[in-house]
mmCIF file of C-alpha atoms in Angstrom:
data_model
loop_
_atom_site.group_PDB
_atom_site.id
_atom_site.type_symbol
_atom_site.label_atom_id
_atom_site.label_comp_id
_atom_site.label_asym_id
_atom_site.label_seq_id
_atom_site.Cartn_x
_atom_site.Cartn_y
_atom_site.Cartn_z
ATOM 1 C CA UNK S 1 13.612 -2.578 3.147
ATOM 2 C CA UNK S 2 10.102 -2.446 1.340
ATOM 3 C CA UNK S 3 10.864 -0.463 -1.946
ATOM 4 C CA UNK S 4 11.265 -3.735 -3.718
ATOM 5 C CA UNK S 5 7.425 -4.459 -3.029
ATOM 6 C CA UNK S 6 6.665 -0.927 -3.636
ATOM 7 C CA UNK S 7 8.188 -1.162 -7.069
ATOM 8 C CA UNK S 8 6.311 -4.592 -7.795
ATOM 9 C CA UNK S 9 3.665 -2.842 -7.127
ATOM 10 C CA UNK S 10 4.681 0.120 -9.687
ATOM 11 C CA UNK S 11 5.478 -2.503 -12.178
ATOM 12 C CA UNK S 12 2.145 -4.259 -12.130
ATOM 13 C CA UNK S 13 0.286 -0.919 -12.157
ATOM 14 C CA UNK S 14 2.400 0.059 -15.002
ATOM 15 C CA UNK S 15 1.919 -4.039 -16.833
ATOM 16 C CA UNK S 16 -2.023 -2.863 -16.568
ATOM 17 C CA UNK S 17 -1.832 0.200 -18.109
ATOM 18 C CA UNK S 18 0.691 -0.777 -20.923
ATOM 19 C CA UNK S 19 -1.999 -3.812 -21.674
ATOM 20 C CA UNK S 20 -4.925 -0.687 -22.297
ATOM 21 C CA UNK S 21 -3.058 1.201 -24.350
ATOM 22 C CA UNK S 22 -1.134 -0.788 -25.879
ATOM 23 C CA UNK S 23 1.695 -0.619 -25.276
ATOM 24 C CA UNK S 24 5.039 -2.945 -26.014
ATOM 25 C CA UNK S 25 7.984 -1.535 -23.900
ATOM 26 C CA UNK S 26 8.223 1.154 -21.495
ATOM 27 C CA UNK S 27 10.354 3.705 -21.593
ATOM 28 C CA UNK S 28 9.581 5.685 -18.654
ATOM 29 C CA UNK S 29 7.828 5.403 -15.388
ATOM 30 C CA UNK S 30 7.099 9.143 -13.502
ATOM 31 C CA UNK S 31 6.769 8.655 -9.999
ATOM 32 C CA UNK S 32 6.040 11.172 -6.885
ATOM 33 C CA UNK S 33 7.311 10.657 -3.541
ATOM 34 C CA UNK S 34 6.785 12.655 -0.578
ATOM 35 C CA UNK S 35 9.210 13.588 2.222
ATOM 36 C CA UNK S 36 7.144 11.940 5.023
ATOM 37 C CA UNK S 37 6.914 8.578 3.455
ATOM 38 C CA UNK S 38 8.862 5.764 4.342
ATOM 39 C CA UNK S 39 10.667 5.281 0.687
ATOM 40 C CA UNK S 40 14.366 6.011 -0.355
ATOM 41 C CA UNK S 41 14.307 7.469 -3.698
ATOM 42 C CA UNK S 42 17.627 5.719 -4.626
ATOM 43 C CA UNK S 43 16.738 2.533 -2.862
ATOM 44 C CA UNK S 44 13.938 2.484 -4.335
ATOM 45 C CA UNK S 45 15.731 3.230 -8.277
ATOM 46 C CA UNK S 46 18.127 0.906 -7.739
ATOM 47 C CA UNK S 47 14.953 -1.747 -6.974
ATOM 48 C CA UNK S 48 13.210 -0.847 -9.988
ATOM 49 C CA UNK S 49 16.560 -1.588 -12.213
ATOM 50 C CA UNK S 50 17.394 -4.497 -10.766
ATOM 51 C CA UNK S 51 13.112 -5.739 -10.817
ATOM 52 C CA UNK S 52 13.268 -4.453 -14.945
ATOM 53 C CA UNK S 53 16.353 -6.869 -15.766
ATOM 54 C CA UNK S 54 14.847 -9.525 -18.213
ATOM 55 C CA UNK S 55 11.777 -8.438 -18.200
ATOM 56 C CA UNK S 56 9.350 -6.413 -20.941
ATOM 57 C CA UNK S 57 10.126 -3.839 -18.955
ATOM 58 C CA UNK S 58 13.850 -3.276 -19.443
ATOM 59 C CA UNK S 59 15.669 -0.441 -20.524
ATOM 60 C CA UNK S 60 12.229 1.901 -18.722
ATOM 61 C CA UNK S 61 13.913 4.752 -16.637
ATOM 62 C CA UNK S 62 12.184 5.701 -13.122
ATOM 63 C CA UNK S 63 11.751 9.305 -12.958
ATOM 64 C CA UNK S 64 11.365 10.077 -9.523
ATOM 65 C CA UNK S 65 9.361 13.563 -8.400
ATOM 66 C CA UNK S 66 10.132 14.424 -4.307
ATOM 67 C CA UNK S 67 7.438 16.469 -2.745
ATOM 68 C CA UNK S 68 8.765 18.215 0.179
ATOM 69 C CA UNK S 69 6.544 18.268 3.276
ATOM 70 C CA UNK S 70 4.877 21.355 3.170
ATOM 71 C CA UNK S 71 1.836 23.054 4.816
ATOM 72 C CA UNK S 72 -1.272 25.751 5.178
ATOM 73 C CA UNK S 73 -1.258 28.322 8.342
ATOM 74 C CA UNK S 74 -5.274 28.049 9.392
ATOM 75 C CA UNK S 75 -4.651 31.446 11.217
ATOM 76 C CA UNK S 76 -3.530 33.034 8.142
ATOM 77 C CA UNK S 77 -3.645 30.885 4.718
ATOM 78 C CA UNK S 78 0.571 31.229 3.939
ATOM 79 C CA UNK S 79 1.962 28.305 2.304
ATOM 80 C CA UNK S 80 4.467 27.126 4.527
ATOM 81 C CA UNK S 81 7.870 24.589 3.606
ATOM 82 C CA UNK S 82 7.993 22.239 6.932
ATOM 83 C CA UNK S 83 11.369 21.756 7.462
ATOM 84 C CA UNK S 84 12.893 20.406 10.464
ATOM 85 C CA UNK S 85 9.394 19.740 11.825
ATOM 86 C CA UNK S 86 9.258 22.961 12.811
ATOM 87 C CA UNK S 87 5.689 23.581 13.052
ATOM 88 C CA UNK S 88 5.835 27.757 12.816
ATOM 89 C CA UNK S 89 4.557 29.910 10.024
ATOM 90 C CA UNK S 90 7.023 32.333 8.771
ATOM 91 C CA UNK S 91 4.605 34.631 8.263
ATOM 92 C CA UNK S 92 2.382 35.071 11.165
ATOM 93 C CA UNK S 93 4.448 32.392 13.648
ATOM 94 C CA UNK S 94 0.678 30.434 14.218
ATOM 95 C CA UNK S 95 2.048 27.071 15.150
ATOM 96 C CA UNK S 96 -1.626 25.874 13.325
ATOM 97 C CA UNK S 97 -0.441 24.585 10.880
ATOM 98 C CA UNK S 98 -2.088 22.303 8.131
ATOM 99 C CA UNK S 99 0.090 19.882 6.174
ATOM 100 C CA UNK S 100 -0.915 19.482 2.465
ATOM 101 C CA UNK S 101 2.043 17.772 1.617
ATOM 102 C CA UNK S 102 4.790 15.253 1.909
ATOM 103 C CA UNK S 103 2.677 11.842 2.046
ATOM 104 C CA UNK S 104 2.225 11.263 -1.898
ATOM 105 C CA UNK S 105 3.755 8.052 -3.354
ATOM 106 C CA UNK S 106 1.606 7.984 -6.231
ATOM 107 C CA UNK S 107 2.386 6.528 -9.877
ATOM 108 C CA UNK S 108 2.345 9.902 -12.193
ATOM 109 C CA UNK S 109 2.542 9.202 -16.075
ATOM 110 C CA UNK S 110 4.508 6.475 -17.999
ATOM 111 C CA UNK S 111 5.615 6.901 -21.426
ATOM 112 C CA UNK S 112 6.121 4.095 -24.186
ATOM 113 C CA UNK S 113 6.286 2.456 -27.588
ATOM 114 C CA UNK E 1 6.403 8.022 -28.311
ATOM 115 C CA UNK E 2 3.479 9.900 -25.932
ATOM 116 C CA UNK E 3 3.176 10.670 -22.539
ATOM 117 C CA UNK E 4 -0.326 8.246 -20.617
ATOM 118 C CA UNK E 5 -1.655 9.800 -17.560
ATOM 119 C CA UNK E 6 -1.862 7.917 -14.711
ATOM 120 C CA UNK E 7 -2.397 9.529 -11.346
ATOM 121 C CA UNK E 8 -2.968 6.625 -9.148
ATOM 122 C CA UNK E 9 -1.400 5.004 -5.975
ATOM 123 C CA UNK E 10 1.098 3.356 -5.956
ATOM 124 C CA UNK E 11 -0.176 1.214 -2.943
ATOM 125 C CA UNK E 12 -3.843 1.018 -4.541
ATOM 126 C CA UNK E 13 -3.948 -2.644 -4.576
ATOM 127 C CA UNK E 14 -3.362 -2.895 -0.649
ATOM 128 C CA UNK E 15 -5.427 0.611 0.041
ATOM 129 C CA UNK E 16 -8.497 -1.021 -1.755
ATOM 130 C CA UNK E 17 -8.072 -4.249 0.509
ATOM 131 C CA UNK E 18 -7.647 -2.565 3.695
ATOM 132 C CA UNK E 19 -10.319 -0.534 3.250
ATOM 133 C CA UNK E 20 -12.770 -4.453 2.559
ATOM 134 C CA UNK E 21 -11.034 -4.626 5.515
ATOM 135 C CA UNK E 22 -11.343 -1.566 7.537
ATOM 136 C CA UNK E 23 -15.240 -2.359 6.525
ATOM 137 C CA UNK E 24 -15.954 -5.664 7.344
ATOM 138 C CA UNK E 25 -14.189 -5.469 10.222
ATOM 139 C CA UNK E 26 -16.953 -2.559 11.916
ATOM 140 C CA UNK E 27 -19.361 -4.045 9.868
ATOM 141 C CA UNK E 28 -19.145 -6.708 13.202
ATOM 142 C CA UNK E 29 -18.776 -4.111 15.363
ATOM 143 C CA UNK E 30 -14.761 -5.295 16.028
ATOM 144 C CA UNK E 31 -12.522 -2.170 16.567
ATOM 145 C CA UNK E 32 -8.993 -2.728 15.191
ATOM 146 C CA UNK E 33 -5.245 -1.715 16.566
ATOM 147 C CA UNK E 34 -1.913 -1.679 14.552
ATOM 148 C CA UNK E 35 0.923 -2.096 16.988
ATOM 149 C CA UNK E 36 4.601 -1.035 15.462
ATOM 150 C CA UNK E 37 8.088 -0.721 16.851
ATOM 151 C CA UNK E 38 11.125 -1.058 16.761
ATOM 152 C CA UNK E 39 12.426 -5.107 17.708
ATOM 153 C CA UNK E 40 11.914 -4.772 21.490
ATOM 154 C CA UNK E 41 10.474 -1.726 22.287
ATOM 155 C CA UNK E 42 7.471 -4.470 24.248
ATOM 156 C CA UNK E 43 4.776 -4.945 21.855
ATOM 157 C CA UNK E 44 4.490 -8.523 22.866
ATOM 158 C CA UNK E 45 5.034 -7.538 26.758
ATOM 159 C CA UNK E 46 2.615 -4.517 26.028
ATOM 160 C CA UNK E 47 -0.214 -7.083 24.862
ATOM 161 C CA UNK E 48 0.672 -9.770 27.786
ATOM 162 C CA UNK E 49 0.822 -6.684 30.579
ATOM 163 C CA UNK E 50 -2.944 -5.546 28.918
ATOM 164 C CA UNK E 51 -4.200 -8.758 28.821
ATOM 165 C CA UNK E 52 -5.573 -9.341 33.198
ATOM 166 C CA UNK E 53 -7.401 -5.323 32.271
ATOM 167 C CA UNK E 54 -8.796 -6.229 29.229
ATOM 168 C CA UNK E 55 -10.308 -8.823 31.046
ATOM 169 C CA UNK E 56 -11.621 -7.344 33.518
ATOM 170 C CA UNK E 57 -13.548 -3.809 31.855
ATOM 171 C CA UNK E 58 -14.597 -7.510 29.704
ATOM 172 C CA UNK E 59 -13.478 -6.557 26.766
ATOM 173 C CA UNK E 60 -12.937 -9.724 24.497
ATOM 174 C CA UNK E 61 -10.327 -9.507 21.999
ATOM 175 C CA UNK E 62 -7.834 -11.315 20.828
ATOM 176 C CA UNK E 63 -4.054 -11.246 18.184
ATOM 177 C CA UNK E 64 -2.207 -11.400 15.057
ATOM 178 C CA UNK E 65 0.909 -11.828 15.593
ATOM 179 C CA UNK E 66 3.233 -11.479 12.283
ATOM 180 C CA UNK E 67 7.193 -12.202 12.509
ATOM 181 C CA UNK E 68 9.677 -13.388 9.558
ATOM 182 C CA UNK E 69 9.828 -16.858 11.160
ATOM 183 C CA UNK E 70 8.235 -18.652 13.985
ATOM 184 C CA UNK E 71 5.193 -18.714 16.379
ATOM 185 C CA UNK E 72 6.945 -17.529 19.238
ATOM 186 C CA UNK E 73 4.917 -14.471 20.017
ATOM 187 C CA UNK E 74 1.355 -15.926 19.963
ATOM 188 C CA UNK E 75 2.583 -18.765 22.064
ATOM 189 C CA UNK E 76 3.638 -16.342 24.553
ATOM 190 C CA UNK E 77 -0.060 -14.635 23.872
ATOM 191 C CA UNK E 78 -2.647 -17.898 23.747
ATOM 192 C CA UNK E 79 0.016 -19.197 27.533
ATOM 193 C CA UNK E 80 -1.894 -16.093 28.966
ATOM 194 C CA UNK E 81 -5.445 -17.093 27.332
ATOM 195 C CA UNK E 82 -5.903 -15.309 24.721
ATOM 196 C CA UNK E 83 -6.295 -16.275 20.694
ATOM 197 C CA UNK E 84 -3.777 -15.405 18.951
ATOM 198 C CA UNK E 85 -3.062 -16.828 15.090
ATOM 199 C CA UNK E 86 0.920 -16.215 14.202
ATOM 200 C CA UNK E 87 1.556 -14.796 10.481
ATOM 201 C CA UNK E 88 5.191 -15.369 9.328
ATOM 202 C CA UNK E 89 5.946 -13.346 6.696
ATOM 203 C CA UNK E 90 8.950 -15.372 5.827
ATOM 204 C CA UNK E 91 11.374 -11.519 4.645
ATOM 205 C CA UNK E 92 8.863 -9.443 3.900
ATOM 206 C CA UNK E 93 9.255 -6.565 6.851
ATOM 207 C CA UNK E 94 5.847 -5.650 7.154
ATOM 208 C CA UNK E 95 2.593 -7.007 7.198
ATOM 209 C CA UNK E 96 0.168 -5.771 4.499
ATOM 210 C CA UNK E 97 -4.101 -6.085 3.867
ATOM 211 C CA UNK E 98 -3.974 -8.665 1.798
ATOM 212 C CA UNK E 99 -2.583 -11.097 4.632
ATOM 213 C CA UNK E 100 -4.745 -9.506 7.134
ATOM 214 C CA UNK E 101 -7.830 -10.085 4.588
ATOM 215 C CA UNK E 102 -6.697 -14.029 4.925
ATOM 216 C CA UNK E 103 -6.453 -14.007 8.652
ATOM 217 C CA UNK E 104 -10.032 -12.853 9.150
ATOM 218 C CA UNK E 105 -11.993 -15.809 8.581
ATOM 219 C CA UNK E 106 -10.092 -16.839 11.947
ATOM 220 C CA UNK E 107 -10.456 -13.572 13.595
ATOM 221 C CA UNK E 108 -14.717 -14.292 13.111
ATOM 222 C CA UNK E 109 -14.494 -17.640 14.237
ATOM 223 C CA UNK E 110 -13.846 -15.878 17.829
ATOM 224 C CA UNK E 111 -17.530 -15.384 18.942
ATOM 225 C CA UNK E 112 -18.080 -11.765 20.635
ATOM 226 C CA UNK E 113 -15.181 -10.244 19.406
ATOM 227 C CA UNK E 114 -14.518 -6.609 20.872
ATOM 228 C CA UNK E 115 -11.499 -6.313 19.962
ATOM 229 C CA UNK E 116 -8.234 -7.104 17.461
ATOM 230 C CA UNK E 117 -4.570 -6.490 17.964
ATOM 231 C CA UNK E 118 -2.583 -6.539 15.259
ATOM 232 C CA UNK E 119 1.050 -7.294 15.959
ATOM 233 C CA UNK E 120 3.001 -5.820 13.259
ATOM 234 C CA UNK E 121 6.970 -6.320 12.331
ATOM 235 C CA UNK E 122 9.198 -4.975 14.750
ATOM 236 C CA UNK E 123 10.076 -2.622 11.957
ATOM 237 C CA UNK E 124 9.835 1.284 12.364
ATOM 238 C CA UNK E 125 10.257 1.968 8.517
ATOM 239 C CA UNK E 126 8.437 -0.359 6.366
ATOM 240 C CA UNK E 127 5.122 -0.957 8.652
ATOM 241 C CA UNK E 128 4.264 2.901 7.820
ATOM 242 C CA UNK E 129 3.107 2.963 4.425
ATOM 243 C CA UNK E 130 0.917 0.022 4.048
ATOM 244 C CA UNK E 131 -2.560 0.295 6.034
ATOM 245 C CA UNK E 132 -4.057 -2.852 6.973
ATOM 246 C CA UNK E 133 -7.725 -1.752 7.521
ATOM 247 C CA UNK E 134 -7.436 -0.832 11.257
ATOM 248 C CA UNK E 135 -8.592 2.299 13.292
ATOM 249 C CA UNK E 136 -5.579 3.274 14.742
ATOM 250 C CA UNK E 137 -2.026 2.618 14.353
ATOM 251 C CA UNK E 138 0.095 2.560 17.800
ATOM 252 C CA UNK E 139 3.479 3.043 17.719
ATOM 253 C CA UNK E 140 5.272 1.703 21.043
ATOM 254 C CA UNK E 141 8.941 3.573 21.582
ATOM 255 C CA UNK E 142 11.238 1.993 24.650
ATOM 256 C CA UNK E 143 13.821 4.819 26.717
ATOM 257 C CA UNK E 144 16.064 2.183 25.939
ATOM 258 C CA UNK E 145 16.094 3.418 22.269
ATOM 259 C CA UNK E 146 17.030 7.572 21.706
ATOM 260 C CA UNK E 147 14.248 9.931 22.395
ATOM 261 C CA UNK E 148 15.206 11.374 18.812
ATOM 262 C CA UNK E 149 13.856 8.801 17.346
ATOM 263 C CA UNK E 150 10.164 10.918 15.872
ATOM 264 C CA UNK E 151 12.349 12.271 13.690
ATOM 265 C CA UNK E 152 14.622 9.904 12.469
ATOM 266 C CA UNK E 153 11.557 7.791 11.578
ATOM 267 C CA UNK E 154 8.994 10.073 11.212
ATOM 268 C CA UNK E 155 7.338 8.464 8.830
ATOM 269 C CA UNK E 156 5.595 6.047 11.503
ATOM 270 C CA UNK E 157 5.352 8.235 14.310
ATOM 271 C CA UNK E 158 3.492 10.790 11.706
ATOM 272 C CA UNK E 159 1.185 7.450 10.809
ATOM 273 C CA UNK E 160 0.233 6.880 13.967
ATOM 274 C CA UNK E 161 -2.719 8.005 16.549
ATOM 275 C CA UNK E 162 -1.031 6.594 19.662
ATOM 276 C CA UNK E 163 2.463 6.172 21.069
ATOM 277 C CA UNK E 164 2.446 4.139 24.202
ATOM 278 C CA UNK E 165 6.312 5.247 25.742
ATOM 279 C CA UNK E 166 7.030 1.890 27.565
ATOM 280 C CA UNK E 167 9.751 0.780 29.829
ATOM 281 C CA UNK E 168 9.962 3.708 32.234
ATOM 282 C CA UNK E 169 11.560 2.145 34.846
ATOM 283 C CA UNK E 170 14.500 1.645 32.356
ATOM 284 C CA UNK E 171 14.793 5.413 32.646
ATOM 285 C CA UNK E 172 16.526 6.318 35.048
ATOM 286 C CA UNK E 173 19.577 4.201 33.817
ATOM 287 C CA UNK E 174 19.621 5.596 29.901
ATOM 288 C CA UNK E 175 20.110 8.814 28.638
ATOM 289 C CA UNK E 176 16.683 8.792 27.333
ATOM 290 C CA UNK E 177 14.828 12.111 28.498
ATOM 291 C CA UNK E 178 11.079 11.602 28.514
ATOM 292 C CA UNK E 179 9.825 15.176 28.213
ATOM 293 C CA UNK E 180 12.224 15.613 25.315
ATOM 294 C CA UNK E 181 11.122 12.134 23.326
ATOM 295 C CA UNK E 182 7.026 13.415 24.158
ATOM 296 C CA UNK E 183 8.077 16.905 22.247
ATOM 297 C CA UNK E 184 9.985 15.575 19.446
ATOM 298 C CA UNK E 185 6.796 13.230 19.079
ATOM 299 C CA UNK E 186 4.486 15.666 19.110
ATOM 300 C CA UNK E 187 6.926 18.459 16.558
ATOM 301 C CA UNK E 188 6.861 15.196 13.766
ATOM 302 C CA UNK E 189 2.310 14.654 14.643
ATOM 303 C CA UNK E 190 0.934 17.382 16.932
ATOM 304 C CA UNK E 191 -1.990 14.974 17.077
ATOM 305 C CA UNK E 192 -0.634 11.980 18.893
ATOM 306 C CA UNK E 193 -1.635 10.678 22.113
ATOM 307 C CA UNK E 194 0.974 9.465 23.983
ATOM 308 C CA UNK E 195 1.056 6.912 27.462
ATOM 309 C CA UNK E 196 3.835 6.295 29.644
ATOM 310 C CA UNK E 197 3.952 2.531 30.425
ATOM 311 C CA UNK E 198 6.289 0.068 31.913
ATOM 312 C CA UNK E 199 5.063 -3.712 31.140
ATOM 313 C CA UNK E 200 7.939 -4.464 34.509
ATOM 314 C CA UNK E 201 6.321 -3.116 37.181
ATOM 315 C CA UNK E 202 2.955 -1.897 36.197
ATOM 316 C CA UNK E 203 3.032 1.466 36.047
ATOM 317 C CA UNK E 204 0.955 2.911 33.674
ATOM 318 C CA UNK E 205 -0.690 -0.295 31.863
ATOM 319 C CA UNK E 206 -4.110 0.343 33.622
ATOM 320 C CA UNK E 207 -4.496 3.581 32.047
ATOM 321 C CA UNK E 208 -3.145 2.334 28.573
ATOM 322 C CA UNK E 209 -5.958 -0.511 28.491
ATOM 323 C CA UNK E 210 -8.891 1.713 29.905
ATOM 324 C CA UNK E 211 -8.203 3.870 26.570
ATOM 325 C CA UNK E 212 -7.754 0.687 24.752
ATOM 326 C CA UNK E 213 -11.148 -0.748 25.558
ATOM 327 C CA UNK E 214 -13.253 2.501 25.742
ATOM 328 C CA UNK E 215 -11.837 2.977 22.197
ATOM 329 C CA UNK E 216 -13.022 -0.397 21.627
ATOM 330 C CA UNK E 217 -16.699 -0.229 23.667
ATOM 331 C CA UNK E 218 -17.462 3.347 21.595
ATOM 332 C CA UNK E 219 -16.959 1.421 18.354
ATOM 333 C CA UNK E 220 -19.517 -1.495 19.297
ATOM 334 C CA UNK E 221 -23.690 -0.796 18.025
#
């Protein structure tokens, strides 16, 4: 279970950005989690809620944008939503698919006062 | 209240240190691998089995061992005459770039080192997200596990360059289908280079050690 150390890294970035922007109370943290990462969104939310108790982050909400595993067909250029690791372009049948999304583990933005 | 755009990788700090590790190792001509698997798939056994072959191929190598507790693995490897450093992570389920950074002075203490093998904590989930600065990640799965493992733990298979299917000697006694395991692994990561080994019989070990030696030698200046 590494969602706690992911949470710690998120809060470190949030703390730095709060200082830079003169924010005293964090209201919301928005993150982006790809389908092919080893991070479970529900576990991350749980860890976040536990980690911010009794800290300056208390009361903040974690908003998670989940990104599906997606690809682009190298033959016809079509966008592919990859499900069950079926690497086949639904339009042209090619299996030459470039993975373009699903590995994200990013902080998007924050809101605070 | 207004929204402040950050747009940064959550593990940016780890990735920065990993990049520094990679550069530092590369500048010394050291090739590095990050060995990951579930507990008991044979990470330490694979290192033990490869030792003589790597020595025969004149590859000078050292091992950094990551475990929650104890120095059992480091002692096993050291008893084969291979320098080994044990990192105990306490409760952490994976190594991170910072821990590897701290082990580098020990690594550089070995004159003429060409290959660094980092044996990660036995875990198929967490190590996937933590770049250590290695040149290649190697996943080991064994025939005592399920051949559907790549589909159940896609992140680690997707992050790896090499896959070793170990304990092939046990395959006749299990329901593990090596062909199916290969197909599943390639579905998740079409670029995986796959090897089959048995540390008990020695099957496939020489081939894998030879491949690793070739990667190592191609890295050297």
